[in-house]
Every structure is written in C-alpha cells, then in structure tokens.
Amino acid sequence: MKKIELLAPAGSFEKAREAFLYGADAIYCGTGTLSLRSRAEVDNDDLAKTIEYAHKIGKKVYTAINIYAPDNMYEEIKKQVQMLDKLSVDAIIASDGGVIDIIKEIAPNIPIHVSTQANTLSAHTANFWQKNGAKRVILSREMNKEDIKYLIDNTNIETEIFIHGAICWAYSGRCYLSDFMSSRNANLGDCSQSCRWAYNMYIEEKNNPGNIMPVEEDSNGTYVMSSKDLCLIKEIPEIIEMGVTSLKIEGRLKSEYYVASVVNAYRNAIDDYMKDPKNYDYTKYLKELQKVKTRELTTFFFNDKQNKDFQEYTGKQYNPEYEFGGIVKEYNKEKSIVKIGNKLTKGDKMELIIPNQIEPLEFTINNLWDIETDEEIETVNPRKS
C-alpha cells in the first residue's frame, strides 16, 4: 500500500508542534488576513518559525493563501509569496485564479495545492488545474467515494480529502450568509458562523394573518442550518485503498487538546491498518474521538449522497462526560508542571494522551501543588496555572 499523508490544522506555532508530536506528517496554516481564518494566531514571524521548525524535524508545512482577494490585497499577497519562497515552504494552498497566477509568476518552484474553496468535483476540473500548474487538488466535501475513486483513476494529480471536522453549510465553504447577516466575509476569513446560530422561527397561516406560531426545538430556538461534524475513521481502509494522497483534519481554530487527540487517533488508525489490514477495528479510535468536545459525528456524503443524517438540530457541541484537564509542560516522576485547562481536584480521574498510542494512560490525581508557593493544595483552576 502507498504511504498516505496525515495533514493536521495549526492555528498557532504551539498547535503545529502538538500536531507533529502526535503524528502529523504535515500541517497547514496561514496568516489571519490571507488564509480564511482571520482569528488564527499566526503572523509572518510565526509562519517562518513554523516552517523552519517543521523542516528541522523532517515534516512539511502548507501555507494557505486561499481567500478570494480584491485587487487592494495583492501587494500583501505578493510579499507573502516572496517570503514563502525564501523559506522553501512545501506548498501554497490557493483557490483564486489571480492568486494562483501570482504564485506561478513570483515563485514557480512552490507547489500549488488547489483549495477545497475552488469546488473541484470532477476529473475534468482536476485535469484543468494540473494543466494550469497545480500539484494537488483538495476535493469538495460534496463528493462521495465513487466520485473520488473515479477522479483518482482518471487523473495524475495528487488528491487530498477532509476526513474529520466541521462541515460548512455552504458549498465547500463558499458562503455569503455571514457577510449578508453580520458584515463579516467568510471568503476573506472572517466568518461569523451564522449557520451555527439559534433561530426563533414562526409559521403564519395564510388565511389567518397575525396568528404567529413558533417552531422550536427547545427554549434556545432551532438550529436549522447547523451540521454534525465529519468523521471518516471507519472508512480509513477504503480511503487508503482508493489511493488518496493526503487525509486532512479540519480545525485551525480548535484547541491544542483537540489537535493532539484527533491527530493521535487517526495516526494510530492509519498505521495499524497499514500493518495489519485484516484486523482493523475502527471502534477503539472512534472511542477516543468521541471523548473530544465536538458535535455529533457523521460521514456526510462519503458513503451516500442521499444521506440525511448530518444536521445537528440541538446545537449541541460538547461531550459532558469528559473535560480537558491541561497540558503537561514538564514531566518529572516526583512532580510535573501542568498548564491547567479546567478545574482539577484531588481524586479526579484523568487520562493522559500518549503519542503513537491509542489507549490513554489512566491515573488519579493524588497530589496538587501551587507552582508559585510550592504548597500542596486541594483544587486548582485555570487562573492559577
């Protein structure tokens, strides 16, 4: 079987390090103004730091310049492409034809990955992009496995698909609802996630005007456009066998804990299947993914384009049985330093996520110390981390 790439999101340098530690072959990132994530904690210095670090440990970085850019943004785009060329970035992710032309003109040696925003749905479109300089296409999430297999069999271009994370209400992310409702342009990285809002909806009988009847799921309203999150952990064997080049996890604005947990689950799943395809058991990886604070999970259209099991009408996002405890900053058998994520109390049962190991290490908190006073304490919360 051909080696398949595991590609992780990195909304900061720290998240990039976590992704690599837990098994990502490559990460994708970008600055706030040019990469469809205006709140990402990455500037040009962070970008350079991330690329240099990745190359030192033999990993890859793909930088996103995947906005749909007006003319007044092209000077900034040119400067970033020049910087990325000097840093030998492994690829630039883009969707706008004008941006792609700039990359080809200024940095012809940088591989171009065509963003999912470009809505590549067919072998014909993939071949078009290859003729116009692309090395890889990131396929639309609207495709099913038959579509993906046909495209792979009828092209010579690298393919990348999303396997986990949020699903956008719009056509592969090309949405104008946010701009229309809150003057925040999703295609410039400033989506207000209007589809995730709770709405109060009403029905008015045509022959009885003024008789307004509410349509509610619960007291918070109705989440009519909010979807479940994509999860293709069960389908990993099929995806590997069909010859996809890269498996992509969504979530540049997610926490370090999210990145570590999800990357670790898929890293172990991929490696275990490659070693022993006959005994692949997706349930142990799914169990760990379900511990992460997320929405309900769906395979979206991968198995069936008629699938209707992907809407999340309650707006629920969290697993109440598990809470993020913290990040181990320094380990010592006698006393370790932890950056606290939620309130911890002596006696709490904990799980430690170990890189390249699917089963977490379980333990109970027997002692807690305040790092400033070195005094033993009963409880600690994030304000004292």
XYZ file of C-alpha atoms in Angstrom:
385
model
C 0.000 0.000 0.000
C 1.148 3.524 -0.831
C 2.061 5.684 2.168
C -0.687 8.193 2.859
C -0.142 11.642 4.361
C -1.873 12.771 7.555
C -2.397 16.535 7.378
C -3.303 18.499 10.512
C -4.519 22.036 11.198
C -2.304 24.511 13.043
C -3.738 27.832 14.157
C -0.535 28.678 16.034
C 3.080 27.553 16.375
C 2.185 25.656 19.559
C -0.574 23.755 17.762
C 1.851 22.892 14.963
C 4.234 21.360 17.500
C 1.400 19.354 19.070
C 0.296 18.108 15.656
C 3.800 16.927 14.789
C 4.322 15.369 18.228
C 1.162 13.284 17.850
C 1.962 12.066 14.367
C 1.040 14.537 11.635
C 3.192 14.278 8.510
C 2.352 17.852 7.558
C 0.386 20.817 8.859
C -1.456 23.618 7.127
C -1.581 27.154 8.468
C -1.757 30.750 7.327
C -1.882 34.331 8.489
C -5.177 35.828 9.579
C -5.610 38.187 6.646
C -4.860 35.774 3.793
C -5.997 32.314 4.832
C -9.741 32.248 5.593
C -9.122 32.249 9.350
C -8.925 35.906 10.393
C -8.693 34.912 14.076
C -5.811 32.478 13.630
C -2.873 33.275 15.931
C -0.318 33.313 13.122
C 1.635 36.229 11.692
C 4.556 36.204 9.273
C 7.077 35.596 12.066
C 5.059 32.630 13.374
C 4.795 31.315 9.830
C 8.566 31.455 9.369
C 9.146 29.869 12.793
C 6.729 27.032 11.997
C 8.273 26.271 8.599
C 11.827 26.294 9.972
C 10.845 24.029 12.879
C 8.997 21.576 10.630
C 11.898 21.254 8.216
C 14.309 20.581 11.078
C 12.273 17.525 12.107
C 11.579 16.323 8.570
C 7.947 17.485 8.384
C 6.055 19.655 5.885
C 4.123 22.922 6.026
C 1.463 24.018 3.562
C 0.543 27.690 3.808
C -2.937 28.842 2.903
C -3.483 31.935 0.770
C -6.967 30.764 -0.100
C -9.033 33.932 0.182
C -10.930 35.350 -2.766
C -8.913 38.524 -2.980
C -9.908 42.005 -4.151
C -7.244 43.999 -6.002
C -6.203 46.006 -2.944
C -4.873 42.831 -1.255
C -2.455 41.749 -3.964
C 0.546 43.697 -2.667
C 0.323 41.843 0.638
C -0.118 38.557 -1.234
C 2.992 39.217 -3.346
C 5.084 39.986 -0.251
C 3.951 36.790 1.480
C 4.634 34.641 -1.595
C 8.158 36.115 -1.795
C 8.722 35.332 1.900
C 7.411 31.775 1.499
C 9.685 31.268 -1.487
C 12.722 32.201 0.616
C 11.565 29.839 3.376
C 11.063 26.982 0.871
C 7.507 26.324 2.051
C 6.323 22.901 0.904
C 3.189 24.182 -0.864
C 0.748 27.074 -1.036
C -2.973 26.384 -0.821
C -4.954 28.718 -3.083
C -8.301 28.910 -4.854
C -8.440 32.302 -6.575
C -7.134 32.212 -10.150
C -5.455 35.596 -9.699
C -3.618 34.411 -6.582
C -2.520 31.241 -8.384
C -1.138 33.334 -11.244
C 0.870 35.428 -8.759
C 2.345 32.290 -7.171
C 3.356 30.912 -10.567
C 4.918 34.248 -11.539
C 6.828 35.030 -8.333
C 7.617 31.550 -7.005
C 7.300 28.971 -9.802
C 9.071 26.317 -7.709
C 6.486 26.328 -4.896
C 3.905 23.543 -5.415
C 0.301 24.743 -5.652
C -2.496 22.914 -3.847
C -5.918 23.974 -5.099
C -8.162 24.677 -2.103
C -11.482 22.990 -1.475
C -12.911 26.510 -1.928
C -12.378 26.012 -5.663
C -15.020 23.240 -5.576
C -13.189 20.534 -7.516
C -15.817 17.871 -8.172
C -14.586 16.074 -11.294
C -11.604 14.584 -13.076
C -12.124 17.199 -15.793
C -11.656 20.027 -13.290
C -8.692 18.310 -11.637
C -7.013 17.924 -15.031
C -7.690 21.603 -15.738
C -5.906 22.610 -12.553
C -2.979 20.321 -13.299
C -2.574 21.890 -16.759
C -2.546 25.268 -15.027
C 0.259 24.434 -12.630
C -1.346 22.649 -9.662
C 0.347 19.691 -7.989
C -2.632 18.756 -5.806
C -6.392 19.317 -5.584
C -8.272 19.376 -2.288
C -11.564 17.776 -3.220
C -15.028 19.096 -2.458
C -16.697 17.560 0.561
C -19.801 17.057 -1.584
C -18.170 14.117 -3.395
C -18.867 10.507 -2.451
C -16.371 7.654 -2.561
C -17.337 6.616 -6.104
C -16.725 10.173 -7.340
C -13.358 10.298 -5.571
C -12.250 6.919 -6.931
C -13.239 7.869 -10.495
C -11.282 11.122 -10.234
C -8.177 9.356 -8.922
C -8.352 6.714 -11.661
C -8.676 9.340 -14.381
C -6.029 11.866 -13.323
C -2.356 12.001 -12.392
C -2.701 14.799 -9.845
C -2.341 14.414 -6.066
C -5.624 14.329 -4.142
C -6.490 15.489 -0.651
C -9.773 14.936 1.193
C -11.214 16.032 4.515
C -11.675 13.156 6.952
C -12.618 14.946 10.173
C -14.007 18.229 11.433
C -16.678 20.853 10.912
C -18.825 20.810 7.791
C -19.803 24.142 6.290
C -23.436 24.815 5.451
C -22.357 26.301 2.120
C -20.871 24.713 -0.992
C -17.411 23.628 0.257
C -17.152 26.796 2.286
C -18.091 29.353 -0.370
C -20.696 31.125 1.711
C -22.028 34.683 1.718
C -24.551 34.256 4.524
C -22.168 35.621 7.176
C -21.454 38.789 5.184
C -25.146 39.267 4.476
C -26.190 38.882 8.118
C -23.261 40.324 10.086
C -20.983 42.096 7.553
C -18.243 39.513 8.134
C -16.974 37.988 4.902
C -16.359 34.222 5.082
C -14.411 34.357 1.816
C -11.947 36.724 3.461
C -11.585 34.558 6.562
C -13.992 36.374 8.898
C -16.996 34.007 9.032
C -19.359 34.683 11.952
C -20.756 31.132 11.587
C -24.335 32.304 11.066
C -25.316 28.702 10.327
C -24.437 27.778 13.925
C -26.728 30.410 15.462
C -30.003 29.596 17.196
C -33.019 30.969 15.348
C -36.551 31.660 16.512
C -38.810 30.516 13.687
C -42.504 31.098 13.154
C -45.306 29.906 10.886
C -48.126 32.173 9.820
C -51.304 30.649 8.418
C -52.073 32.254 5.047
C -55.796 32.636 5.732
C -55.291 33.839 9.293
C -52.695 36.643 9.202
C -51.302 37.647 12.538
C -51.669 34.164 14.021
C -47.945 33.529 14.532
C -46.980 30.045 15.699
C -43.396 29.403 16.882
C -41.381 26.460 15.580
C -38.899 25.494 18.284
C -36.652 22.537 19.049
C -36.125 23.782 22.602
C -36.058 27.001 24.606
C -32.894 28.108 22.796
C -34.515 28.076 19.377
C -33.938 25.882 16.325
C -30.517 25.234 14.799
C -31.853 24.770 11.280
C -28.515 25.090 9.445
C -26.028 23.584 11.904
C -24.449 20.295 10.834
C -22.786 17.452 12.664
C -19.023 17.057 12.318
C -17.405 14.862 9.694
C -15.750 11.642 10.881
C -14.388 9.030 8.462
C -12.478 6.859 10.938
C -14.465 3.757 9.961
C -13.763 4.415 6.275
C -9.959 4.702 6.611
C -9.341 1.312 4.898
C -11.421 2.271 1.839
C -9.775 5.667 1.607
C -6.263 4.232 1.765
C -7.085 1.545 -0.792
C -8.541 4.007 -3.312
C -5.234 5.886 -3.451
C -5.921 9.276 -1.864
C -2.669 11.197 -1.319
C -3.473 13.142 1.841
C -6.033 12.939 4.669
C -6.946 16.321 6.096
C -8.272 17.217 9.536
C -10.242 20.476 9.827
C -9.843 22.821 12.792
C -7.234 25.583 12.746
C -9.143 27.460 15.451
C -9.542 24.376 17.669
C -7.508 23.849 20.848
C -4.151 22.120 21.240
C -6.038 19.330 23.027
C -8.331 18.864 20.032
C -5.404 18.739 17.614
C -3.474 16.245 19.754
C -6.462 13.945 20.334
C -7.737 13.835 16.755
C -4.309 13.559 15.143
C -3.334 10.779 17.547
C -6.483 8.778 16.774
C -6.041 8.977 13.003
C -2.273 8.394 13.194
C -2.822 5.160 15.070
C -5.692 4.131 12.798
C -3.646 4.631 9.632
C -0.551 2.910 10.981
C -2.470 -0.016 12.431
C -4.320 -0.614 9.174
C -1.114 -0.446 7.141
C 0.479 -3.038 9.441
C -2.483 -5.391 9.746
C -5.345 -4.633 7.321
C -7.357 -7.755 8.165
C -7.795 -6.847 11.813
C -8.645 -3.149 11.524
C -11.090 -2.245 14.307
C -12.262 1.341 13.995
C -14.190 1.281 17.290
C -11.152 1.874 19.513
C -10.195 5.001 17.545
C -13.788 6.224 17.431
C -14.000 5.818 21.214
C -11.146 8.297 21.634
C -12.563 10.727 19.070
C -15.881 10.738 20.890
C -14.154 11.975 24.046
C -13.172 15.202 22.327
C -15.588 18.088 22.770
C -17.298 18.129 19.420
C -20.690 17.894 17.771
C -22.307 14.584 16.884
C -20.464 12.773 14.085
C -21.473 11.943 10.518
C -19.932 10.511 7.347
C -21.730 13.285 5.407
C -21.861 12.320 1.682
C -18.839 9.996 1.572
C -20.885 6.779 1.592
C -24.212 8.058 0.324
C -25.106 11.327 -1.397
C -28.679 10.851 -0.165
C -27.536 10.731 3.458
C -29.738 12.954 5.616
C -28.079 12.149 8.929
C -25.870 15.194 9.196
C -27.923 18.010 10.727
C -27.422 18.944 14.375
C -30.771 20.454 15.337
C -29.961 20.980 19.020
C -26.765 22.971 18.544
C -25.064 20.592 20.983
C -21.288 20.774 20.831
C -19.920 19.101 23.935
C -19.389 15.686 25.447
C -20.426 16.107 29.116
C -18.517 13.034 30.294
C -15.043 14.405 29.536
C -13.329 17.736 30.198
C -9.922 18.949 29.065
C -7.633 18.843 32.092
C -4.463 20.539 30.912
C -1.165 20.250 29.077
C 1.907 18.670 30.648
C 4.661 21.254 30.239
C 7.375 19.496 32.232
C 7.413 15.864 33.349
C 9.084 14.580 36.482
C 8.367 11.380 38.400
C 8.105 13.309 41.637
C 6.392 16.477 40.440
C 5.235 17.553 36.944
C 4.246 21.028 35.743
C 0.840 21.238 34.074
C -0.863 24.163 32.356
C -4.416 23.823 33.655
C -7.336 23.794 31.228
C -10.237 23.241 33.654
C -10.760 22.961 37.399
C -8.905 19.962 38.847
C -9.358 18.450 42.310
C -7.529 15.755 44.236
C -9.241 12.459 43.454
C -10.175 13.359 39.888
C -9.725 10.532 37.396
C -7.566 11.550 34.450
C -6.403 10.215 31.098
C -3.071 11.072 29.529
C -2.888 11.010 25.729
C 0.370 9.324 24.699
C 1.790 9.998 21.215
C 1.577 6.933 18.925
C -0.521 5.012 21.464
C -4.293 4.786 21.111
C -5.068 3.692 24.668
C -4.678 6.633 27.077
C -2.832 6.282 30.377
C -5.360 6.400 33.218
C -4.497 7.754 36.660
C -5.970 9.536 39.654
C -4.756 12.894 40.992
C -3.267 12.172 44.399
C -1.416 15.441 44.976
C -1.538 19.009 43.670
C 0.968 21.820 44.272
C 0.891 25.528 43.584
C 3.929 26.240 41.392
C 4.387 29.725 42.902
C 4.275 28.782 46.601
C 5.190 25.097 46.322
C 2.365 24.422 48.804
C 0.106 21.394 48.486
C -3.461 22.328 47.557
C -6.821 20.555 47.165
C -8.075 22.260 43.989
C -6.608 24.216 41.104
C -8.270 26.129 38.273
C -7.016 27.778 35.060
C -6.467 31.143 36.729
C -3.694 29.593 38.821
C -1.990 27.669 36.015
